[in-house]
């Protein structure tokens, strides 16, 4: 059978119908050549338009675009070179001495918020200083800055027709960057934008002067600064970027001032006592140790100011208090920092029950001040649990030993026997039965404390007083007036954490020496937090300490609850961090 003739054209005939693409050297069909020519023409137009746009942009705009492509190290080097050049070649002062800042911008929004779109108050002079958070341009003659004026964000609008030096308008704004500290001279007004009905309340600037350049690149406005490690290590950057961090420190300051004013208004005297002690005392805690070269003597950073303050009461200052740092060489966690701030006060002719009443009154007053008059706050734990707290007095009061007996469904030894070896055996068996962990040394005091933490503190969401502690847990508290073996001590708890501790102070020097000796015995058993015998304090008691109520509060802990922060690092200006 003969083959059918082929329908394919010869190769030579196909090549004759193709056209040469001069740019690629290929031979392509007419259709493909047209498609490629059209594509190239479109690309050429786009490139021409981009070049035209770039050429028409102000030089500083192009420079800004270039800077946005730099990494932080390149940006830093560029700004440092620019500042050095200004010092040497341009004879400018990047860090001027004189500045006229006379306007308090705190109430700017409330003072001028009534202005309508387009309104200007040229008769009002604004001279203020702040930090540039953002900068944007609109053409060659208009600049906008978002400026942080003392925790208030306000827009600054700069128009060439308003500026004092119109000829150098572009140059004046060329070197202003995010993070720079500036002074603004102008007047208040509200802008009249074309694309919105309501303008932005602003400062219309006659003059903007850079006072301090920011050499480093701020984190982008979109991403901000959220990395906790970086926030705590570079706290100043955290405060620049996150106004919420500044608010937390302001609340902390309000807490301190509230405590101070409460006491000063009740005739207490504020004092300062030594922070380096020869004997670490005043609290059950492990101290930091140092060495005094001149005296060739070991010293200890104080764990509490209690003993010195009570010696002042002995000396005739009946109402005394101190707000200051304490140092404890213990574990660091979400609620503990090696150094922390407390307030302690001592009031002659008072007891623990009077001090509990004062605590309710003081804290209620404090919460109202920092919480806009409200007594209800919300606190979130690390796990996200939301706790609602009502700080209103009176607070619930829980007797420690009856509450433990109820929780453990076990009768405890008599209070005056809780310090014995028999009680130690009982407590070891009990914590094993109740699945409560207590790392060595398993002293009676430590085991009872662990049981309290597990079965009583866990129920203290609203402010609660836990009272009636065993004497062995409180070597500086006076014995209970009706129950032998207990003492007149109370701890205030909120959201399962202690906020304050208070006693009827022990003023019997014979009993005080005995308590110190019991503490020394616990120390010998391996309890590094037990106190030592302070002979100077015992001698002071021999002069006579009047019946006294004593009190201590953790300032950091209160600030945590009132700012809804579960980490103590958030409420410290500079929390302790390990070396990188």
Coordinates of C-alpha atoms in Angstrom, one line a residue:
X1 CA 0.0 0.0 0.0
X2 CA 1.4 3.4 -1.0
X3 CA 2.1 6.0 1.8
X4 CA -0.1 9.1 2.0
X5 CA 1.6 12.3 1.0
X6 CA 2.9 14.3 4.1
X7 CA 0.9 17.5 5.1
X8 CA 4.0 19.1 6.9
X9 CA 5.8 21.8 5.1
X10 CA 9.5 21.4 4.3
X11 CA 11.8 23.0 7.0
X12 CA 13.2 25.5 4.5
X13 CA 9.6 26.8 3.8
X14 CA 8.9 27.2 7.6
X15 CA 12.1 29.2 8.1
X16 CA 11.2 31.5 5.2
X17 CA 8.0 32.5 7.0
X18 CA 9.8 33.5 10.4
X19 CA 11.0 37.0 11.3
X20 CA 14.2 37.8 13.1
X21 CA 13.9 39.3 16.6
X22 CA 16.8 41.6 16.6
X23 CA 17.0 41.9 20.4
X24 CA 17.3 38.2 21.1
X25 CA 18.6 36.9 17.7
X26 CA 15.8 34.4 17.5
X27 CA 13.6 33.9 14.4
X28 CA 9.9 34.0 15.5
X29 CA 6.5 34.1 13.9
X30 CA 4.9 37.5 13.0
X31 CA 2.4 37.1 15.8
X32 CA 5.0 36.4 18.4
X33 CA 7.1 39.3 17.1
X34 CA 4.1 41.7 17.5
X35 CA 3.5 40.4 21.0
X36 CA 7.1 41.0 22.0
X37 CA 7.2 44.5 20.5
X38 CA 4.1 45.5 22.4
X39 CA 5.5 44.2 25.7
X40 CA 8.7 46.1 25.2
X41 CA 6.9 49.3 24.4
X42 CA 4.8 49.0 27.5
X43 CA 8.0 48.4 29.7
X44 CA 9.7 51.3 28.1
X45 CA 6.9 53.6 28.9
X46 CA 6.8 52.4 32.6
X47 CA 10.6 53.0 32.9
X48 CA 10.3 56.4 31.4
X49 CA 7.5 57.3 33.8
X50 CA 9.5 56.0 36.8
X51 CA 12.5 58.0 35.8
X52 CA 10.4 61.1 35.3
X53 CA 8.8 60.7 38.7
X54 CA 12.1 60.1 40.4
X55 CA 13.6 63.2 38.8
X56 CA 10.6 65.3 39.9
X57 CA 10.9 64.2 43.5
X58 CA 12.6 66.5 45.9
X59 CA 16.1 65.5 46.7
X60 CA 15.3 64.9 50.4
X61 CA 12.4 62.6 49.4
X62 CA 14.7 60.5 47.3
X63 CA 17.2 60.5 50.2
X64 CA 14.4 59.4 52.6
X65 CA 13.6 56.5 50.2
X66 CA 17.2 55.5 50.1
X67 CA 17.5 55.6 53.9
X68 CA 14.5 53.3 54.3
X69 CA 16.4 50.6 52.5
X70 CA 19.3 50.7 55.0
X71 CA 19.8 48.2 57.8
X72 CA 20.2 49.5 61.4
X73 CA 24.0 49.4 61.3
X74 CA 24.2 51.2 58.0
X75 CA 21.7 53.8 59.3
X76 CA 23.7 54.3 62.5
X77 CA 26.9 54.8 60.5
X78 CA 25.2 57.3 58.1
X79 CA 23.8 59.4 60.9
X80 CA 27.0 59.4 62.9
X81 CA 28.9 60.6 59.8
X82 CA 26.3 63.3 59.2
X83 CA 26.5 64.6 62.8
X84 CA 30.3 64.6 62.8
X85 CA 30.4 66.5 59.4
X86 CA 28.0 69.1 60.9
X87 CA 30.4 69.6 63.7
X88 CA 33.6 69.9 61.6
X89 CA 32.7 71.1 58.1
X90 CA 29.4 72.9 58.5
X91 CA 30.2 74.6 61.8
X92 CA 26.8 73.6 63.2
X93 CA 25.8 72.5 66.7
X94 CA 23.9 69.2 66.6
X95 CA 23.5 69.4 70.4
X96 CA 22.6 73.0 71.1
X97 CA 22.7 74.3 74.7
X98 CA 19.9 76.8 74.6
X99 CA 16.3 75.9 74.2
X100 CA 13.1 77.7 75.0
X101 CA 10.4 75.3 76.0
X102 CA 7.7 77.0 78.1
X103 CA 4.4 75.3 77.1
X104 CA 3.0 72.3 79.0
X105 CA 1.4 70.1 76.4
X106 CA -0.3 67.7 78.8
X107 CA -3.7 69.4 78.4
X108 CA -3.3 70.4 74.8
X109 CA -6.1 68.2 73.5
X110 CA -8.6 69.3 76.1
X111 CA -7.7 73.0 75.8
X112 CA -8.0 73.2 72.0
X113 CA -10.1 70.2 71.1
X114 CA -13.1 72.5 70.5
X115 CA -11.4 74.0 67.4
X116 CA -13.3 73.4 64.2
X117 CA -11.7 72.3 60.9
X118 CA -9.6 75.1 59.5
X119 CA -9.6 77.1 62.8
X120 CA -6.3 78.6 63.9
X121 CA -5.3 80.5 67.1
X122 CA -2.4 82.6 66.0
X123 CA -2.7 84.7 69.1
X124 CA -1.6 81.6 71.2
X125 CA 2.1 80.9 71.4
X126 CA 3.3 77.3 71.6
X127 CA 6.9 76.5 72.6
X128 CA 7.3 72.9 73.3
X129 CA 9.8 70.0 73.2
X130 CA 9.3 66.4 72.3
X131 CA 10.5 63.4 70.3
X132 CA 9.6 62.7 66.6
X133 CA 7.7 59.4 66.3
X134 CA 6.8 59.7 62.6
X135 CA 7.5 62.0 59.7
X136 CA 5.8 62.3 56.3
X137 CA 5.9 64.8 53.4
X138 CA 3.3 66.1 51.0
X139 CA 5.0 67.9 48.2
X140 CA 8.0 70.3 48.6
X141 CA 6.3 72.7 51.0
X142 CA 4.5 70.6 53.5
X143 CA 5.8 68.4 56.3
X144 CA 3.9 66.5 59.0
X145 CA 5.4 65.2 62.3
X146 CA 3.9 63.0 64.9
X147 CA 5.6 64.2 68.1
X148 CA 5.5 62.7 71.6
X149 CA 5.2 65.8 73.9
X150 CA 5.5 64.4 77.5
X151 CA 3.3 61.3 76.8
X152 CA 0.9 63.1 74.6
X153 CA 1.0 62.4 70.8
X154 CA 0.3 65.6 68.8
X155 CA 0.7 66.4 65.1
X156 CA 3.0 69.2 64.1
X157 CA 2.2 70.7 60.6
X158 CA 5.0 72.6 58.9
X159 CA 4.1 74.8 55.8
X160 CA 6.7 76.9 54.0
X161 CA 4.4 79.9 54.0
X162 CA 4.2 79.8 57.8
X163 CA 7.8 79.2 58.5
X164 CA 10.1 82.0 59.6
X165 CA 12.9 81.0 57.2
X166 CA 11.0 80.3 54.0
X167 CA 14.1 80.1 51.8
X168 CA 15.7 77.2 53.9
X169 CA 12.4 75.3 54.5
X170 CA 13.6 72.1 52.8
X171 CA 17.0 72.2 54.4
X172 CA 15.5 72.8 57.8
X173 CA 13.5 69.6 57.6
X174 CA 16.0 67.5 55.7
X175 CA 17.9 66.4 58.7
X176 CA 14.9 65.7 61.0
X177 CA 14.3 61.9 61.5
X178 CA 12.3 59.6 63.6
X179 CA 13.5 59.6 67.2
X180 CA 15.0 63.1 67.1
X181 CA 14.3 65.5 70.0
X182 CA 13.0 68.8 68.6
X183 CA 11.6 72.1 69.8
X184 CA 8.5 73.5 68.1
X185 CA 7.5 77.2 68.0
X186 CA 4.1 77.7 66.6
X187 CA 0.4 78.0 67.4
X188 CA -2.6 75.6 67.8
X189 CA -5.1 74.9 65.1
X190 CA -7.0 72.2 63.2
X191 CA -6.1 71.2 59.7
X192 CA -8.5 71.3 56.8
X193 CA -7.8 68.2 54.7
X194 CA -9.3 67.7 51.2
X195 CA -10.2 64.1 51.7
X196 CA -11.8 64.3 55.2
X197 CA -14.5 66.3 56.9
X198 CA -12.7 66.7 60.2
X199 CA -9.1 68.0 60.4
X200 CA -6.4 67.0 62.8
X201 CA -5.7 69.1 65.9
X202 CA -2.2 70.2 65.4
X203 CA 0.6 72.7 66.2
X204 CA 1.2 74.9 63.1
X205 CA 4.9 75.5 63.2
X206 CA 6.8 78.7 62.6
X207 CA 10.0 77.0 63.4
X208 CA 11.2 73.4 64.2
X209 CA 14.7 73.0 65.7
X210 CA 16.5 69.8 66.3
X211 CA 17.8 69.6 69.8
X212 CA 19.3 66.1 69.9
X213 CA 19.7 63.7 66.9
X214 CA 18.6 60.1 67.4
X215 CA 21.6 58.2 65.9
X216 CA 19.8 54.8 65.9
X217 CA 17.0 53.5 63.8
X218 CA 13.8 53.2 65.7
X219 CA 11.7 50.0 65.2
X220 CA 9.1 50.3 62.5
X221 CA 5.8 51.8 63.4
X222 CA 4.0 48.7 62.1
X223 CA 5.9 46.1 64.1
X224 CA 6.9 48.1 67.1
X225 CA 9.0 46.6 69.9
X226 CA 7.4 43.4 71.4
X227 CA 10.4 41.2 72.1
X228 CA 10.5 41.0 76.0
X229 CA 14.2 40.3 76.2
X230 CA 15.0 43.3 74.2
X231 CA 12.4 45.5 76.0
X232 CA 14.0 44.8 79.4
X233 CA 17.6 45.0 78.3
X234 CA 17.1 48.3 76.3
X235 CA 14.5 49.8 78.6
X236 CA 14.9 53.3 77.3
X237 CA 14.0 52.0 73.8
X238 CA 11.0 50.2 75.2
X239 CA 9.8 53.5 76.9
X240 CA 10.3 55.5 73.7
X241 CA 8.2 53.1 71.6
X242 CA 5.7 51.8 74.1
X243 CA 3.7 54.5 76.0
X244 CA 2.0 51.6 77.9
X245 CA 5.4 50.9 79.6
X246 CA 5.6 54.5 80.7
X247 CA 2.1 54.4 82.1
X248 CA 3.1 51.4 84.2
X249 CA 6.0 53.3 85.8
X250 CA 3.7 56.3 86.4
X251 CA 1.2 54.0 88.3
X252 CA 4.1 52.7 90.3
X253 CA 5.1 56.2 91.2
X254 CA 1.5 56.9 92.2
X255 CA 1.5 53.8 94.5
X256 CA 4.6 55.1 96.3
X257 CA 3.3 58.6 96.6
X258 CA -0.1 57.4 97.9
X259 CA 1.6 55.3 100.7
X260 CA 3.9 58.2 101.6
X261 CA 1.1 60.8 101.7
X262 CA -1.2 58.5 103.8
X263 CA 1.5 58.1 106.4
X264 CA 2.7 61.7 106.4
X265 CA -0.9 62.9 106.8
X266 CA -1.0 60.8 110.0
X267 CA 2.1 62.3 111.6
X268 CA 4.6 59.6 110.6
X269 CA 8.2 60.6 110.0
X270 CA 10.1 59.3 107.0
X271 CA 13.6 58.2 107.7
X272 CA 16.5 56.3 106.1
X273 CA 18.4 53.4 107.7
X274 CA 21.6 51.5 106.7
X275 CA 21.5 49.4 103.6
X276 CA 24.7 47.5 104.6
X277 CA 24.4 45.5 107.9
X278 CA 26.9 43.6 110.1
X279 CA 24.1 41.1 110.9
X280 CA 21.4 40.4 108.3
X281 CA 18.1 40.6 110.1
X282 CA 14.5 41.9 110.0
X283 CA 13.2 39.2 107.7
X284 CA 13.6 35.5 107.0
X285 CA 15.6 35.6 103.9
X286 CA 19.1 34.8 102.4
X287 CA 21.2 38.0 102.2
X288 CA 23.8 39.2 99.7
X289 CA 27.3 39.4 101.1
X290 CA 29.9 42.0 100.5
X291 CA 33.2 43.1 102.0
X292 CA 34.3 46.5 103.4
X293 CA 38.0 47.0 102.6
X294 CA 38.7 49.8 105.1
X295 CA 37.2 47.9 108.0
X296 CA 38.2 44.5 106.7
X297 CA 34.8 43.1 107.6
X298 CA 32.0 41.2 105.9
X299 CA 28.8 43.1 105.5
X300 CA 25.4 42.1 104.3
X301 CA 23.0 44.0 102.0
X302 CA 19.8 44.5 104.1
X303 CA 16.9 42.2 103.7
X304 CA 14.6 44.5 105.6
X305 CA 14.9 47.8 107.6
X306 CA 12.7 46.5 110.5
X307 CA 15.2 46.3 113.4
X308 CA 16.6 49.8 112.8
X309 CA 13.1 51.3 112.5
X310 CA 12.1 49.7 115.9
X311 CA 15.2 51.1 117.5
X312 CA 14.1 54.5 116.4
X313 CA 10.7 53.9 118.1
X314 CA 12.7 53.0 121.2
X315 CA 14.6 56.3 120.8
X316 CA 11.4 58.3 120.9
X317 CA 10.1 58.6 117.4
X318 CA 6.6 57.0 117.9
X319 CA 5.5 56.9 114.2
X320 CA 8.2 56.1 111.7
X321 CA 8.4 54.7 108.1
X322 CA 10.9 54.1 105.3
X323 CA 10.4 53.4 101.6
X324 CA 13.4 51.8 100.0
X325 CA 15.3 48.9 98.4
X326 CA 15.8 45.5 100.0
X327 CA 18.1 42.8 98.6
X328 CA 17.5 39.0 98.9
X329 CA 19.8 36.4 97.4
X330 CA 17.0 34.0 96.4
X331 CA 15.4 32.6 93.3
X332 CA 14.3 35.1 90.7
X333 CA 11.0 34.4 89.0
X334 CA 7.9 36.2 87.8
X335 CA 7.2 37.8 91.2
X336 CA 10.7 38.1 92.7
X337 CA 13.6 40.3 91.8
X338 CA 17.0 40.2 93.6
X339 CA 16.3 43.9 94.6
X340 CA 12.9 45.2 95.3
X341 CA 11.1 48.1 97.0
X342 CA 9.1 48.0 100.2
X343 CA 7.5 50.4 102.7
X344 CA 7.7 49.6 106.4
X345 CA 6.1 51.6 109.2
X346 CA 6.0 51.3 112.9
X347 CA 3.4 52.9 115.2
X348 CA 3.8 53.0 118.9
X349 CA 0.7 52.2 121.1
X350 CA -0.9 50.2 118.3
X351 CA -1.3 46.4 117.6
X352 CA -1.8 44.2 114.6
X353 CA -5.6 44.7 114.6
X354 CA -5.2 48.5 114.4
X355 CA -2.6 48.0 111.6
X356 CA -5.0 45.7 109.7
X357 CA -7.6 48.5 109.8
X358 CA -5.0 51.0 108.5
X359 CA -4.0 48.6 105.7
X360 CA -7.6 48.4 104.5
X361 CA -7.9 52.2 104.6
X362 CA -4.6 52.9 102.9
X363 CA -5.0 50.5 100.1
X364 CA -8.6 51.5 99.4
X365 CA -7.5 55.1 99.2
X366 CA -4.6 54.1 96.9
X367 CA -6.7 52.1 94.5
X368 CA -9.2 54.9 94.1
X369 CA -6.3 57.3 93.2
X370 CA -4.7 55.2 90.5
X371 CA -8.0 53.7 89.2
X372 CA -10.1 56.8 88.6
X373 CA -12.1 56.4 91.7
X374 CA -13.0 52.8 91.2
X375 CA -12.4 49.9 93.6
X376 CA -12.8 47.1 91.1
X377 CA -9.8 45.9 89.0
X378 CA -9.0 43.0 86.7
X379 CA -5.8 40.9 86.8
X380 CA -4.7 38.3 84.4
X381 CA -2.4 35.5 85.5
X382 CA 0.4 34.0 83.4
X383 CA -1.9 31.3 82.2
X384 CA -4.5 33.8 81.0
X385 CA -6.9 33.3 84.0
X386 CA -8.9 36.5 84.5
X387 CA -9.4 37.5 88.2
X388 CA -11.8 40.2 89.3
X389 CA -10.7 42.0 92.4
X390 CA -12.9 44.2 94.7
X391 CA -10.6 46.2 97.0
X392 CA -13.4 47.6 99.1
X393 CA -13.1 47.2 102.9
X394 CA -13.7 45.3 105.1
X395 CA -11.5 42.5 103.9
X396 CA -12.0 38.8 104.7
X397 CA -10.0 37.5 107.7
X398 CA -8.9 33.8 107.9
X399 CA -7.4 32.1 110.9
X400 CA -4.5 30.0 109.7
X401 CA -4.6 26.9 111.9
X402 CA -8.4 26.3 111.8
X403 CA -8.3 26.8 108.0
X404 CA -5.5 24.3 107.6
X405 CA -7.3 21.7 109.8
X406 CA -10.4 22.1 107.7
X407 CA -8.5 21.9 104.4
X408 CA -6.5 18.8 105.4
X409 CA -9.3 17.2 107.4
X410 CA -6.7 16.6 110.1
X411 CA -6.3 17.8 113.7
X412 CA -3.0 19.6 114.2
X413 CA -0.9 19.4 117.4
X414 CA -1.6 22.2 119.9
X415 CA -0.1 25.5 118.8
X416 CA 2.4 25.6 121.7
X417 CA 3.7 22.2 120.4
X418 CA 4.1 23.0 116.7
X419 CA 7.9 23.7 117.2
X420 CA 8.7 20.2 118.5
X421 CA 10.3 17.2 116.8
X422 CA 7.0 15.3 117.2
X423 CA 5.3 18.0 115.2
X424 CA 8.0 17.7 112.6
X425 CA 7.2 14.0 112.1
X426 CA 3.5 14.8 111.9
X427 CA 4.0 17.5 109.3
X428 CA 6.3 15.3 107.2
X429 CA 3.6 12.7 107.1
X430 CA 0.9 15.2 106.4
X431 CA 2.7 16.9 103.4
X432 CA 3.3 13.4 101.9
X433 CA -0.4 12.5 102.4
X434 CA -1.5 15.8 100.8
X435 CA 1.0 15.6 98.0
X436 CA 2.6 18.9 98.9
X437 CA 6.3 19.4 98.0
X438 CA 8.7 20.9 100.5
X439 CA 12.3 20.8 99.4
X440 CA 14.9 20.4 102.2
X441 CA 15.4 21.5 104.9
X442 CA 12.0 20.3 106.0
X443 CA 11.7 22.5 109.1
X444 CA 8.3 22.8 110.8
X445 CA 8.0 26.5 109.7
X446 CA 8.7 25.7 106.1
X447 CA 6.3 22.8 105.9
X448 CA 3.4 24.8 107.5
X449 CA 4.2 27.6 105.0
X450 CA 3.9 25.2 102.1
X451 CA 0.6 23.9 103.4
X452 CA -0.7 27.5 103.7
X453 CA 0.4 28.3 100.2
X454 CA -1.4 25.2 98.8
X455 CA -4.7 25.3 100.7
X456 CA -5.3 28.9 102.0
X457 CA -3.5 31.3 99.7
X458 CA -5.0 29.7 96.6
X459 CA -8.4 30.9 97.7
X460 CA -7.4 34.5 98.3
X461 CA -8.5 36.4 95.2
X462 CA -10.1 39.4 96.9
X463 CA -8.0 41.0 99.6
X464 CA -7.8 38.6 102.5
X465 CA -6.0 38.7 105.9
X466 CA -4.4 35.4 107.0
X467 CA -3.9 35.6 110.8
X468 CA -2.7 33.6 113.7
X469 CA 0.7 32.3 112.6
X470 CA 2.7 29.9 114.8
X471 CA 5.4 31.7 116.8
X472 CA 8.2 29.7 115.1
X473 CA 7.3 31.3 111.8
X474 CA 7.5 34.8 113.2
X475 CA 10.5 35.5 115.4
X476 CA 9.8 39.2 115.6
X477 CA 6.1 39.1 116.4
X478 CA 4.5 39.2 119.8
X479 CA 2.8 36.1 121.2
X480 CA -0.9 35.8 120.8
X481 CA -2.8 37.3 123.8
X482 CA -5.1 34.3 124.2
X483 CA -3.6 31.3 122.3
X484 CA -0.2 30.1 123.5
X485 CA 2.1 29.1 120.6
X486 CA 0.6 31.5 118.1
X487 CA 1.6 35.1 117.5
X488 CA -0.2 38.3 116.6
X489 CA 0.7 38.4 112.9
X490 CA -1.3 38.9 109.8
X491 CA -0.5 38.7 106.1
X492 CA -2.6 40.4 103.4
X493 CA -3.1 38.4 100.1
X494 CA -4.6 39.4 96.8
X495 CA -4.8 37.2 93.7
X496 CA -3.0 34.4 95.7
X497 CA 0.0 36.6 96.4
X498 CA 1.1 38.4 99.5
X499 CA 1.1 42.2 99.4
X500 CA 1.6 43.1 103.1
X501 CA 2.8 41.7 106.4
X502 CA 2.0 43.1 109.9
X503 CA 2.7 42.3 113.5
X504 CA 2.1 43.3 117.1
X505 CA 5.8 43.7 117.6
X506 CA 7.7 41.6 120.2
X507 CA 9.1 44.0 122.8
X508 CA 10.2 41.5 125.5
X509 CA 14.1 41.3 125.2
X510 CA 14.2 37.9 127.0
X511 CA 11.7 36.4 124.6
X512 CA 13.4 38.1 121.6
X513 CA 16.7 36.4 122.5
X514 CA 15.0 33.0 122.8
X515 CA 13.3 33.5 119.4
X516 CA 16.6 34.4 117.8
X517 CA 18.2 31.3 119.3
X518 CA 15.4 29.2 117.7
X519 CA 16.1 30.8 114.4
X520 CA 19.8 30.0 114.8
X521 CA 18.9 26.4 115.4
X522 CA 16.9 26.4 112.1
X523 CA 19.9 27.9 110.4
X524 CA 22.1 25.1 111.8
X525 CA 19.7 22.6 110.2
X526 CA 20.4 24.1 106.8
X527 CA 17.8 26.8 106.5
X528 CA 19.8 29.6 104.9
X529 CA 16.9 32.1 105.2
X530 CA 16.7 31.8 109.1
X531 CA 17.8 34.9 111.0
X532 CA 20.9 35.3 113.1
X533 CA 21.1 36.7 116.7
X534 CA 21.3 40.5 116.5
X535 CA 22.8 41.5 119.9
X536 CA 22.5 45.3 119.1
X537 CA 18.8 44.9 118.6
X538 CA 18.3 42.9 121.8
X539 CA 20.2 45.6 123.8
X540 CA 18.0 48.3 122.2
X541 CA 14.9 46.4 123.5
X542 CA 16.3 46.5 127.0
X543 CA 15.8 50.3 127.0
X544 CA 12.1 49.7 126.4
X545 CA 10.1 49.4 123.2
X546 CA 6.5 50.6 123.7
X547 CA 3.7 48.3 122.5
X548 CA 4.0 48.8 118.7
X549 CA 2.3 47.7 115.6
X550 CA 4.6 47.1 112.6
X551 CA 3.8 46.8 108.9
X552 CA 5.5 46.1 105.5
X553 CA 4.3 46.2 101.9
X554 CA 5.8 45.2 98.6
X555 CA 5.5 48.2 96.4
X556 CA 6.4 46.2 93.2
X557 CA 3.7 43.6 94.0
X558 CA 1.0 46.3 94.4
X559 CA 2.1 47.9 91.2
X560 CA 1.7 44.6 89.4
X561 CA -1.9 44.1 90.5
X562 CA -2.9 47.7 89.7
X563 CA -1.4 47.6 86.2
X564 CA -2.5 44.0 85.4
X565 CA 1.0 42.6 85.0
X566 CA 1.9 39.1 86.1
X567 CA 5.7 39.8 85.8
X568 CA 7.6 41.9 88.3
X569 CA 9.9 43.0 85.5
X570 CA 7.2 45.1 83.9
X571 CA 6.9 47.3 86.9
X572 CA 10.6 47.8 87.5
X573 CA 12.4 50.6 85.6
X574 CA 15.5 48.4 85.1
X575 CA 14.8 44.7 86.1
X576 CA 17.9 42.6 86.8
X577 CA 18.9 40.6 83.7
X578 CA 21.6 38.0 83.2
X579 CA 24.6 38.9 81.1
X580 CA 24.2 38.1 77.4

